[in-house]
Amino acid sequence: MKKYQFGEDVAGFSIPVLNEREVRAAAGLLFIFVFLAMQRVVFLWDFTFLKFVSTFFLADFILRVFVSPRFSPSLILGRLIVRNQTPEYVGAEQKKFAWTIGVILGAIMFISLNILNTHSPISGLICMICLLFLFLETAFGICLGCKMYPLVYRKKPQYCPGEICELKDKQPIQFTSKSQFIVLTIFILIFLATIPALKEHYSKEPTLSFGMEKPPMFQERTQEEP
């Protein structure tokens, strides 16, 4: 019987690996659901969707870590989405460590929301941490949990996304010139200087057109205002 291993064997790689493209796709899918669930909490004070999402999140990460990434629903969807893209292989060991952190965060959220039926700044903070982890993974390919791996295990991970674990010289296209920094700085300063005016402009209620009406919820709020 073949011994259980985390990750998959790919020719040319000395350790089990995972496809970073489907990992990032899965992170993007989870980010969308967690973000939408938190929006319902912030604007409607409705925790129903967040409870469903926290349950799926925990189950998904438990399957990744304790069964196999091959049976994670989000990773299966991610694989289907990026099936026509060339795989980018990364070490599976550091991903397992990162996903173990996900199991811990997901378990705290599940217990707090679904079992104890409570909400506190701690659960809100955990949601924000999960969003940060997922966003950095899907948008920039930065795995925060993977960066913690060498701090815990005292060894350097192999096959990191973008080959950041291997020392290499930057290519010319990766350098940022002084003129680019100047343009970025000017843009940020202009944006900060116009925030008061922008806030006043965008706070104006838009005129409804094409026969549109306010949703009943907002109509009731408007009527209650003095």
CSV table of C-alpha atoms in Angstrom, one decimal:
chain,number,residue,atom,x,y,z
A,1,MET,CA,0.0,0.0,0.0
A,2,LYS,CA,1.3,3.4,-0.9
A,3,LYS,CA,2.0,5.6,2.1
A,4,TYR,CA,-0.2,8.7,2.3
A,5,GLN,CA,1.4,11.9,1.2
A,6,PHE,CA,0.3,15.5,1.0
A,7,GLY,CA,0.5,16.9,-2.5
A,8,GLU,CA,1.3,15.2,-5.8
A,9,ASP,CA,4.4,13.8,-7.5
A,10,VAL,CA,5.4,15.7,-10.6
A,11,ALA,CA,8.4,14.8,-12.8
A,12,GLY,CA,11.3,17.1,-12.2
A,13,PHE,CA,10.4,18.0,-8.6
A,14,SER,CA,12.0,16.2,-5.6
A,15,ILE,CA,9.1,16.8,-3.2
A,16,PRO,CA,5.3,16.6,-3.5
A,17,VAL,CA,3.9,19.8,-5.0
A,18,LEU,CA,0.6,21.6,-5.7
A,19,ASN,CA,-0.6,23.8,-8.6
A,20,GLU,CA,-0.4,27.4,-7.4
A,21,ARG,CA,-2.8,28.5,-10.1
A,22,GLU,CA,-5.7,26.5,-8.7
A,23,VAL,CA,-4.7,27.4,-5.1
A,24,ARG,CA,-5.0,31.1,-6.0
A,25,ALA,CA,-8.3,30.5,-7.9
A,26,ALA,CA,-9.7,28.7,-4.8
A,27,ALA,CA,-8.6,31.5,-2.6
A,28,GLY,CA,-10.3,34.0,-4.8
A,29,LEU,CA,-13.6,32.1,-4.6
A,30,LEU,CA,-13.4,31.9,-0.8
A,31,PHE,CA,-12.6,35.6,-0.6
A,32,ILE,CA,-15.7,36.5,-2.6
A,33,PHE,CA,-18.0,34.5,-0.3
A,34,VAL,CA,-16.4,35.7,3.0
A,35,PHE,CA,-16.4,39.3,1.7
A,36,LEU,CA,-20.1,39.1,0.8
A,37,ALA,CA,-21.0,37.5,4.1
A,38,MET,CA,-19.2,40.2,6.0
A,39,GLN,CA,-21.0,42.9,4.0
A,40,ARG,CA,-24.4,41.4,5.0
A,41,VAL,CA,-23.2,41.6,8.7
A,42,VAL,CA,-22.0,45.2,8.4
A,43,PHE,CA,-24.9,46.7,6.4
A,44,LEU,CA,-27.8,44.4,7.4
A,45,TRP,CA,-26.7,42.8,10.7
A,46,ASP,CA,-27.5,39.5,9.2
A,47,PHE,CA,-25.3,36.6,10.3
A,48,THR,CA,-27.1,33.8,8.4
A,49,PHE,CA,-24.9,33.8,5.3
A,50,LEU,CA,-21.7,34.2,7.4
A,51,LYS,CA,-22.7,31.1,9.4
A,52,PHE,CA,-23.0,29.1,6.2
A,53,VAL,CA,-19.7,30.4,4.8
A,54,SER,CA,-17.9,29.7,8.1
A,55,THR,CA,-19.2,26.1,8.0
A,56,PHE,CA,-18.1,25.6,4.4
A,57,PHE,CA,-14.7,27.3,5.0
A,58,LEU,CA,-13.9,25.0,7.9
A,59,ALA,CA,-15.1,21.8,6.1
A,60,ASP,CA,-13.1,22.8,3.0
A,61,PHE,CA,-9.8,23.3,5.0
A,62,ILE,CA,-10.3,20.2,7.0
A,63,LEU,CA,-10.6,18.2,3.8
A,64,ARG,CA,-7.4,19.9,2.5
A,65,VAL,CA,-5.3,19.2,5.5
A,66,PHE,CA,-6.6,15.9,6.9
A,67,VAL,CA,-7.9,14.1,3.8
A,68,SER,CA,-6.3,15.5,0.6
A,69,PRO,CA,-6.3,18.7,-1.3
A,70,ARG,CA,-7.7,16.7,-4.2
A,71,PHE,CA,-11.0,16.5,-2.4
A,72,SER,CA,-11.4,20.1,-1.4
A,73,PRO,CA,-14.5,21.6,-3.1
A,74,SER,CA,-12.9,25.0,-3.6
A,75,LEU,CA,-9.7,23.5,-5.0
A,76,ILE,CA,-11.7,21.3,-7.4
A,77,LEU,CA,-13.5,24.4,-8.7
A,78,GLY,CA,-10.2,26.2,-8.9
A,79,ARG,CA,-8.8,23.4,-11.0
A,80,LEU,CA,-11.8,23.5,-13.3
A,81,ILE,CA,-11.4,27.3,-13.8
A,82,VAL,CA,-7.7,27.2,-14.6
A,83,ARG,CA,-7.6,23.9,-16.3
A,84,ASN,CA,-6.4,25.4,-19.6
A,85,GLN,CA,-3.5,27.3,-17.9
A,86,THR,CA,0.0,26.0,-17.6
A,87,PRO,CA,0.5,24.7,-14.0
A,88,GLU,CA,2.8,26.6,-11.6
A,89,TYR,CA,4.1,24.1,-9.1
A,90,VAL,CA,4.9,25.0,-5.4
A,91,GLY,CA,6.0,23.0,-2.5
A,92,ALA,CA,3.0,21.2,-0.7
A,93,GLU,CA,4.6,21.1,2.7
A,94,GLN,CA,4.4,24.9,3.4
A,95,LYS,CA,0.9,25.0,2.0
A,96,LYS,CA,-0.2,22.4,4.5
A,97,PHE,CA,1.2,24.5,7.3
A,98,ALA,CA,-0.6,27.6,6.0
A,99,TRP,CA,-3.9,25.7,5.6
A,100,THR,CA,-3.5,24.3,9.1
A,101,ILE,CA,-3.7,27.9,10.3
A,102,GLY,CA,-6.8,28.2,8.2
A,103,VAL,CA,-8.3,25.2,10.0
A,104,ILE,CA,-7.6,26.9,13.4
A,105,LEU,CA,-9.1,30.2,12.3
A,106,GLY,CA,-12.1,28.5,10.7
A,107,ALA,CA,-12.7,26.4,13.8
A,108,ILE,CA,-12.8,29.5,16.1
A,109,MET,CA,-15.2,31.2,13.7
A,110,PHE,CA,-17.5,28.1,13.5
A,111,ILE,CA,-17.6,27.6,17.2
A,112,SER,CA,-18.3,31.2,17.9
A,113,LEU,CA,-21.0,31.7,15.2
A,114,ASN,CA,-22.6,28.3,14.9
A,115,ILE,CA,-22.3,26.6,18.2
A,116,LEU,CA,-22.1,29.5,20.7
A,117,ASN,CA,-24.2,31.8,18.5
A,118,THR,CA,-22.1,34.8,19.6
A,119,HIS,CA,-20.3,37.7,17.9
A,120,SER,CA,-17.4,39.7,19.3
A,121,PRO,CA,-14.5,41.8,18.2
A,122,ILE,CA,-12.4,38.7,18.2
A,123,SER,CA,-14.6,36.9,15.6
A,124,GLY,CA,-14.7,40.1,13.6
A,125,LEU,CA,-10.9,40.3,13.7
A,126,ILE,CA,-10.6,36.7,12.6
A,127,CYS,CA,-12.8,37.4,9.6
A,128,MET,CA,-10.6,40.3,8.6
A,129,ILE,CA,-7.5,38.1,9.0
A,130,CYS,CA,-9.0,35.5,6.8
A,131,LEU,CA,-9.9,38.1,4.2
A,132,LEU,CA,-6.4,39.4,4.3
A,133,PHE,CA,-4.9,36.0,3.8
A,134,LEU,CA,-7.2,35.1,1.0
A,135,PHE,CA,-6.8,38.5,-0.8
A,136,LEU,CA,-3.0,38.4,-0.7
A,137,GLU,CA,-3.0,34.9,-2.0
A,138,THR,CA,-5.3,35.5,-4.9
A,139,ALA,CA,-4.3,39.0,-5.9
A,140,PHE,CA,-0.5,38.9,-5.4
A,141,GLY,CA,0.4,35.2,-4.9
A,142,ILE,CA,1.6,36.0,-1.4
A,143,CYS,CA,1.0,33.2,1.1
A,144,LEU,CA,1.4,34.6,4.6
A,145,GLY,CA,1.1,31.2,6.2
A,146,CYS,CA,4.0,29.9,4.0
A,147,LYS,CA,6.1,32.9,5.2
A,148,MET,CA,5.6,31.7,8.8
A,149,TYR,CA,6.7,28.2,7.9
A,150,PRO,CA,10.5,28.7,8.3
A,151,LEU,CA,9.9,30.5,11.6
A,152,VAL,CA,8.2,27.4,13.0
A,153,TYR,CA,10.1,24.6,11.4
A,154,ARG,CA,13.5,26.3,11.1
A,155,LYS,CA,14.1,25.2,7.6
A,156,LYS,CA,13.8,26.9,4.2
A,157,PRO,CA,10.7,25.9,2.1
A,158,GLN,CA,11.2,24.7,-1.5
A,159,TYR,CA,9.5,25.7,-4.7
A,160,CYS,CA,7.8,28.9,-3.5
A,161,PRO,CA,5.4,30.9,-5.7
A,162,GLY,CA,7.3,33.1,-8.1
A,163,GLU,CA,10.6,31.3,-7.1
A,164,ILE,CA,11.0,33.8,-4.2
A,165,CYS,CA,12.8,31.1,-2.2
A,166,GLU,CA,15.6,30.9,-4.7
A,167,LEU,CA,18.2,33.6,-4.9
A,168,LYS,CA,18.1,35.2,-8.4
A,169,ASP,CA,18.8,38.5,-10.1
A,170,LYS,CA,15.9,40.7,-10.9
A,171,GLN,CA,15.1,41.2,-14.6
A,172,PRO,CA,14.9,44.8,-16.0
A,173,ILE,CA,11.1,44.7,-16.2
A,174,GLN,CA,11.0,44.2,-12.4
A,175,PHE,CA,12.8,47.4,-11.5
A,176,THR,CA,10.8,50.6,-10.6
A,177,SER,CA,12.3,53.9,-11.9
A,178,LYS,CA,12.4,57.2,-10.1
A,179,SER,CA,9.9,58.7,-12.5
A,180,GLN,CA,7.4,55.9,-11.7
A,181,PHE,CA,7.8,56.6,-8.0
A,182,ILE,CA,7.3,60.3,-8.6
A,183,VAL,CA,4.1,59.6,-10.6
A,184,LEU,CA,2.8,57.3,-7.8
A,185,THR,CA,3.6,59.8,-5.1
A,186,ILE,CA,1.9,62.7,-7.0
A,187,PHE,CA,-1.2,60.5,-7.6
A,188,ILE,CA,-1.5,59.6,-3.9
A,189,LEU,CA,-1.0,63.2,-2.8
A,190,ILE,CA,-3.7,64.5,-5.2
A,191,PHE,CA,-6.1,61.8,-4.0
A,192,LEU,CA,-5.5,62.6,-0.4
A,193,ALA,CA,-6.0,66.3,-1.0
A,194,THR,CA,-9.3,65.8,-2.8
A,195,ILE,CA,-10.8,63.4,-0.3
A,196,PRO,CA,-13.0,66.0,1.5
A,197,ALA,CA,-14.4,67.2,-1.9
A,198,LEU,CA,-14.9,63.7,-3.1
A,199,LYS,CA,-16.6,62.7,0.1
A,200,GLU,CA,-19.1,65.6,-0.2
A,201,HIS,CA,-19.7,64.8,-3.9
A,202,TYR,CA,-20.2,61.1,-3.5
A,203,SER,CA,-22.4,61.4,-0.4
A,204,LYS,CA,-25.1,63.0,-2.6
A,205,GLU,CA,-28.0,60.7,-3.3
A,206,PRO,CA,-28.2,59.8,-7.0
A,207,THR,CA,-31.3,60.5,-9.0
A,208,LEU,CA,-33.2,57.3,-9.9
A,209,SER,CA,-34.0,56.8,-13.5
A,210,PHE,CA,-35.7,54.4,-15.9
A,211,GLY,CA,-38.5,53.9,-13.4
A,212,MET,CA,-36.3,52.6,-10.6
A,213,GLU,CA,-37.4,52.8,-7.0
A,214,LYS,CA,-35.7,52.6,-3.7
A,215,PRO,CA,-35.8,49.1,-2.1
A,216,PRO,CA,-38.4,48.9,0.6
A,217,MET,CA,-35.7,48.7,3.3
A,218,PHE,CA,-34.2,52.1,2.3
A,219,GLN,CA,-37.6,53.6,1.9
A,220,GLU,CA,-38.5,52.8,5.5
A,221,ARG,CA,-35.2,54.3,6.7
A,222,THR,CA,-35.8,57.5,4.8
A,223,GLN,CA,-39.3,57.8,6.3
A,224,GLU,CA,-37.9,57.3,9.8
A,225,GLU,CA,-35.4,60.1,9.4
A,226,PRO,CA,-36.4,63.4,11.0
